[in-house]
Structures are given as C-alpha cells and as structure tokens.
Amino acid sequence: MKLDSKIPGGPIQEKWDARKFETKLVNPANKRKYKVLVVGSGLAGASAAASLAELGYQVECFCFQDSPRRAHSIAAQGGINAAKNYRNDGDSVWRLFYDTVKGGDFRAREANVYRLAQLSVNIIDQAVAQGVPFARDYGGLLDNRSFGGAQVSRTFYARGQTGQQLLLGAYAALSRQIGLGAVKMFPRTEMLDVVVVDGHAKGIVVRDLVTGEIRSHAGDAVVLATGGYGNVFYLSTNAKGCNVTATWRAYKRGAGFANPCYTQIHPTCIPVSGDHQSKLTLMSESLRNDGRVWVSKKQGDKRKPADIPDAERDYYLERKYPSFGNLAPRDIASRAAKQVCDEGRGIGDTGLGVYLDFRDSIQRLGKDAIAARYGNLFHMYAKITAEDPYSQPMRIFPAVHYTMGGLWVDYDLMSTIPGLFVLGEANFSDHGANRLGASALMQGLADGYFVIPYTIAGYLAGQKAGAVKPDHPQFGKVAGEVAAMTKRFLSINGKRTVDDFHKALGRIMWGKCGMARNEKGLGEALREIPALREEFWKDVKVLGGDLSLNQSLEKAGRVADFLEFGELLCRDALERRESCGGHFREEWQDDGEARRDDENFCHAAVWEYAGEGKAPVRNVEPLEFENVHLAVRSYK
Amino acid sequence: MKVTLHIWRQSKKSTKADFAQDGKMVAYELEHVSADMSFLEMLDVLNEQLTKKGEDPVAFDHDCREGVCGSCGVVIDGVPHGPERGTTTCQLHMRSFRDGASIYVEPWRAAAFPVLKDLVVDRSAFDRVVQSGAFVSVNTGAPQDANAIPVPKADADRAFDAATCIGCGACVAACKNASAMLFVGAKVSHFLHLPQGRVEREQRARRLVAAMDAEGFGNCTNQYECEAVCPKEIPVRVIAEMNREFVRSKLVEEPPSTKRVGGDG
Ligand SMILES: Cc1cc2nc3c(=O)[nH]c(=O)nc-3n(C[C@H](O)[C@H](O)[C@H](O)COP(=O)(O)OP(=O)(O)OC[C@H]3O[C@@H](n4cnc5c(N)ncnc54)[C@H](O)[C@@H]3O)c2cc1C
Ligand code: FES
C-alpha cells in the first residue's frame, strides 16, 4: 500500500495556500457535469454537500436517519474551538495548532493540524452568517468558554447544544441546495458498499431502508462522512445508529484504515444504571469549567457526599495537575478516574464513579448563573438519574465517546482508493492519539466547508465526467454481494438476538481494550472476537423480510461489521507497543502517565485488507515534527 | 415493576385516509421493568423478548436517546411524548409510570405524516418546508468577521429559544388540526431575531407558509396543545410572530426577480 501524504512543501504557514494555488480547477461550466456522492449528513457531510452544490457540482447525499438534520453531530454539547483570540488572552493559530498536536500526544500530522487551526476562524464567521445563534455577552459580542487541554478561552458555544445549532446551520445550507435542485437527498438510505472501477471509487451500493430495495448510484467521486465507530464498544455516548459499516466496507475494497486503536474515553458521563442500559449519556466537558472532580480520601467511604468534609476529599485532578486542574485533557482525566476507582475510592454502589461538584461555583456565582450556563445539561442529568445536581454533586464515570482512528487520508482528504474522500470523524487526520474537547466540530466543518471544495477539484480535473454508469457490470456484482449478505442474515434463524451479540462484543472490547490495555488481555480478545463472530453467523436471529422496513436487519449488518472491525482494533492496540493519548498500554507507563516510544512508534499505523481469513498488513506513515518539539506531554 | 402495553402494530405504509384500517392495537405484558429504564429501553426489552419468541419486534424511530435529534416520538396514553412536560420519549423514564400500569402507545397521527410501520412515520414534509426557505441565502465563502455585527444578547437568546426545536413533530401530532405552525413559527422566529436572518424575512414568511399549506398541514385554532407537548417548550409566541411576519410580507411587494436558480441561487 502506497502512503503518499501529499503534504505541500514550504513553511507550515504557507502550505495550505500553496496547495490551493497549485491544485487544478474545474471551470464553472464543467462543474455541473461532475457528480459527487456524499455519504453522511452530519457536520462534515452536510457542509460538504452544500458547499459542493454551491460551486455547481451535482451532488447526491445519503443518510440513514429519516432527515439529514438528525445526524449524530446534533448531539454535540459543549462547543467548537476557534483561534479568534477575541478574549485577548494570548490565543493564536499557532497556539491552537500547538495545543492540538500536544493534546494528540504527538501522533497527528503537523500540516493537517496547522490547516485546521487556520480554518477554525472562518468556521465561526460562516456559522454566524448562516444565523447560528452562538452565546453572546451583554455587549452583543460572541462569548467563549474554556475546554480541556487549553489555557485560553477559545471555545464558542450555544448553551449546551452547540452541535445542534451548527448542524442546523449546515442542514439549512444543505436544504437550500436541495430546494434548488442542486442536491438530491436520500434519507433513510444506508450505504452498504463502495464500487471501485479500474482502481477508482465510482459509486456506491445502498439499501433503501423503507422499501428494502438495493440500488446503485454512480458518481465521479465518493465522499464518506459517516462518523465514528465508538459503538463497537456497544455502550458509548454515540447515537444508537452510529456504525463502522461505510468505512469498514471501504476498507475491504482497498482503503487503508489508520490507527483503529485510538479511541477516546470521555471522563464525564453518567454511570451505567443496569443491564437494560442502551447507551451512555455525556455530561459535557464544559462542566469542568465550574465543576470540581473529587472522591473521598478513604477507601470504601459510604458517607453521603455532603457529609464528607473538605479535608477528607481528594480533588485529585487539582492535586495531580495543578496547572490545568479540572481541565486536564480527557485521556488523562479518564485514567485518573480509573485509578482512584481501582484504589477502591470510587463512589456509589458499584464503586465505579467519581463526583463532579458544583457546590463551590454555585456559592461563588449563584444558582442562576450556573443554570444559565448548563441548564439543559443539569436538566438532562436530573431526568436520567432522578437526582438534583444543584444540591448534590453529579456522579460521573468515563465512557467511550469518540474515535480518532479512521480511514487514512492524505493532505487532500483522499483515501488510498483514488476518488474516495473521507471527512469528519470517519477519517484519522487531525487528532492523533487523543482529541481535545470542542475540536471535532471544528474538524468536521473545516473538512466540509473549506477543504474538500478545493481538493476534490484536483481529483476531478483529471477525470472524465460521467465515465462510469450504474449499468457497469461492477455495480451488478457488488449489489449482488450486498443482497446475498442481507439474505444470509435472514436465513440463519438461530436463537440469539443481534443486540445480544453486540453486547457480548462490547463486554470484550471494554474489558480488554478499554481504558487500559495489556498484551495478555488483547491476546484473549483476539481469540474471543473471532469465536463470537463465528457464533453470530451460526446463531443470530433476524426476523422479517428484506423488502420492507426491518430494523433488526439494519442492526445485523452493522453488528456483523463491528464483529470484524473489533478484531482489527484489538490487533492495532496489540501492535502499538507504547502508550500514547487514549491508547494506554499498562506495560508502558510512568506512574500512571503514558510513556510514548517515539523511536519505534512515531507513525500512523495503516491497515490494509488482505482478503477473507488472512491477516491484514500493517503499513506505516512516519510522522515528522518540524515545528513542534517532541516532548513528554505534561499538564502538571 | 410490571406493565401492560397496548401498541399500534402496522406492517405496511398507510394508504388510506382512514388509518384505523391499516393496523391494530396489540397487548403485551412486560415484567421486570426497572424504574431507571427509559421508555425506549423498556421497548428494547420487549423487542428482545418478541424476537426470541419469533414475533416481529416493534419498529420505532430513535437515535441519540438524549432528547436532541428529534428521531423518537410516540403518543403515550394519548399524549405525544407521554406524561412528562418538556421531555422526549427517549428521555422519559419508567419511574413516571406506576407498577401495573396499562400504557397505550401509538404513532403520530397526521395526514402529512403517513405511518410507515408500527410507530414509524414519514416526517419528510418538515424537510420540504425547510427547503422552501428556512435558511439564510449565504454561500460558503469568506463572510465578514463574526463579531462585525453585534447582536443584543436578548435577541440572540430569543433566536436561540426558537432554534432549539428538534423537529420531532409532536406539535403536529398533538394538534386536532394537525397544524405545523409551532414548527414553522420556530423557524421564522429563529431568523427573525437575528440581523443575518432579517434580510430575507418577507420571502421566508411567504415561502414557508405556502410550503406548509402545500404539505397538507392544518391551521392553528389557538388550542396551544402544541406548546404543552413540545419537548423543547417552544412558546406559542412564535406562531404569533409567524402570523405577523406573513401579514407583513403581504404589505411588502414581492421583488421582481426571486426566481430561484440552481447552484448559487
Ligand atoms: C454526546 C456527544 C457530545 C459531543 N460534543 C462535542 C463538542 O461539544 N464539541 C466537539 O467538537 N465535538 C463533540 N462531539 C464529537 C462530535 O459531535 C462528532 O465527532 C462529530 O459531530 C462527527 O461529525 P461527522 O459529520 O463526522 O459525523 P456524524 O455527525 O456522526 O454523521 C454521520 C452521518 O453519516 C451517516 N451515515 C453513517 N453511516 C452511514 C451509512 N452506512 N450509509 C448512509 N449514511 C451513513 C449518518 O446518517 C450521518 O448523517 C460530541 C460527541 C458526542 C457523542
Ligand atoms: S432519540 Fe433523539 S430525541 Fe429521542
């Protein structure tokens, strides 16, 4: 597998301008001859589809929800970063770039991250022009808050619903193009394969989730913006439909999958309440602006939190990381929570939880001020737990939240399959081994609004428009394979439900490849997952037919892919014999802090599919740091 | 706890105006329901049991399960999203029901929202209304600096209150006229309170109202059922704002060229 990152030459500040200048253009009259298929309508997909249509390309856009507005991006709570420096607190493009590279534990490509920081400022301008109602101060100017891993206030927000407001902005732009006939939208449609003709991505095969019909769509390029794969763990903060299917099937058609083991465990989520639990709910990182994290200094302390005096509380983040305190980055805060729980100091019946306490802020600022900042989050917490976070601390615990790994892309966001572009959480590009809070929204929108509209032209300019039609035999072949898989699920008629298998996979993943990983556990996982997969194909029970709305069938396809992908994730975790960011190998640590091995692992691991039953091939893209000094990541 | 569920079962898309012909209520007993379960988790448990017995599980829409995507929504004991105010179905917990309760679960009922299967309805009419004009006509590019136009905090907050609409359709389901005015009013109000949105106000009011009518939604007769069930508690003042904007748009002459062109329109 050839991995040419295509990073432009020159100083880092000028690389993006250089690329924009050297990229070939498609003239306006020709643009409408090219068709681009955009899979996904989250921040990345909706912004890409709208922007490409505005430029004049024909666009078809797909999502599995009943409306593009419901993509998982809608659930993002806390905010979006941008190096505006409106606060005059020392922020700059360079600082955002530096914080992101360091936050990612020096495992991201410098040039991409720099471009992201540059584009961050345009995103805010664009969103405001669309009518996104960001929070404002009394002077009418935009307000900011702080997020983890940064010492400046650069996070723009819309109460606790930033993702919703940004997505509605992108959805509005997309809707405008749909209304104009420039984008054809296919909701309730699931992409089940990529069609590669003569080495180039020229289409997709989809299933209409209402009628069950399997259809082919041909295009001149395919853009995947299908989100992350956190649900491989079953329980996560992701929406229930989030899946790996689109990227996994692209992988099996030749797209390299980079760093699947980089998964983010978010420190502040509502703990599991029972076996019925179907998902976990995030309590936004923004809460750590005003909430203090603590546990008792004593093991097994069963007193009520209010009865534990300050002197007997361990505000462990403030103690261990005095300069960042409660705003230590996510991987570090999660690990610290695990540590205190492992020591027997966790709270609640299960001992798997810590407190996030607003007592001091409420005393200092008043209840109203706290309600104005986090009202909807407090409301959500109270709904789920039946506890009042204004009068007693929240109980929180880490949960799977985000996936930094994804399909490998070059600087132009093109995968190893020419013509297949990957945006947003689905790619691996910008966050290295750990993503900082409020940076996913930024990346999704940078990719969709500002990167792909330029870079796709460079590819399309070399392609004859409409060269491949849906009657090309390759479409028939792929559609046949997809239909056969669908039929196979329905024919097994075993005894266990799809959810049952998904939960079993989740238990393996969380237990052996979660917050801490080691050689032994990963070895076990690598034996257990294929066994579970085999069991699935023998004993799963999927009822109903293929030519109708069939939610069990949809889930079966997604879980079948997770059962394959989970193995790759564990394999990647096993092979990365170092700790970095969210990937914590117990063998490589200094007193609970991750120990990187820059000599042997300063690279992205890019997995190449080798065929059914064959071990995948691990390729590497070396990472070079010319602008940021590789250092031990310290938040002390 | 234990509950008896009466759930609307329908295998195919509604075709007739008389929906009663398309499906029927079916009763299910469910034991070992925990008070901490969400309503949808309770349905998950039912579906697991049905599947194991070889019976078709109940289809319902859902995704985020956090009350923000607007996917979920069923009528519970006659009330869209059930008994708790300001709460989506996915955020409703079984502790809101008593042990031994009989619970009636039905899909949204509205001519503009045909039932696709069981509790799943087609809400694409909402998307088409939005496509007609609920946006600011600005292309991706290099707009002015975000802080160039200050927006009074009160205006931004008012816009935000309307913009929190999740497009679930409960307002339509609650209304005896199946009116979409709370939804459409929320769109109008969101843009009305922002300088960026005000530029196209007349055109937006005209187009949204026309699209809403074309989709077959009814008119508002001031029952305010919509406000009562809205999980985001969007106030009915947005309907008044929409009406005012619509009347106002009638007084302003339509500009000669509002013909819409593909691409950059
Ligand atoms: C609870 C929560 C809170 C968060 N808060 C923040 C925050 O405050 N700040 C921040 O920066 N980030 C936050 N994140 C992360 C961020 O929301 C996501 O990383 C980001 O929104 C992903 O956007 P996306 O466009 O890449 O994908 P998504 O929004 O996940 O969209 C994926 C799209 O792909 C479609 N799709 C997927 N598979 C298929 C298929 N096979 N066929 C057809 N369509 C398909 C879906 O329908 C959907 O439209 C949060 C995440 C969670 C879970
Ligand atoms: S599932 Fe998203 S709002 Fe209920």
Tab-separated table of C-alpha atoms and ligand atoms in Angstrom, chain B residues 40 61-73 81 88-91 166, ligand 2:
chain	number	residue	atom	x	y	z
B	40	LEU	CA	-37.239	3.213	24.781
B	61	ASP	CA	-37.506	5.645	15.308
B	62	HIS	CA	-34.738	6.696	17.669
B	63	ASP	CA	-31.087	7.623	17.510
B	64	CYS	CA	-29.460	9.983	20.010
B	65	ARG	CA	-31.558	8.922	23.005
B	66	GLU	CA	-30.628	12.244	24.547
B	67	GLY	CA	-33.602	14.325	23.507
B	68	VAL	CA	-31.886	16.300	20.784
B	69	CYS	CA	-32.039	14.534	17.418
B	70	GLY	CA	-35.833	14.517	17.244
B	71	SER	CA	-35.975	10.962	15.868
B	72	CYS	CA	-38.066	9.437	18.600
B	73	GLY	CA	-41.630	10.207	19.404
B	81	HIS	CA	-44.002	12.013	24.186
B	88	THR	CA	-38.882	13.488	24.618
B	89	THR	CA	-39.891	9.843	24.591
B	90	CYS	CA	-36.251	8.775	24.858
B	91	GLN	CA	-35.798	10.903	27.980
B	166	ILE	CA	-35.756	19.359	17.322
C	2	FES	S1	-33.832	9.619	20.167
C	2	FES	FE1	-33.060	11.581	19.703
C	2	FES	S2	-34.565	12.849	20.558
C	2	FES	FE2	-35.184	10.932	21.238
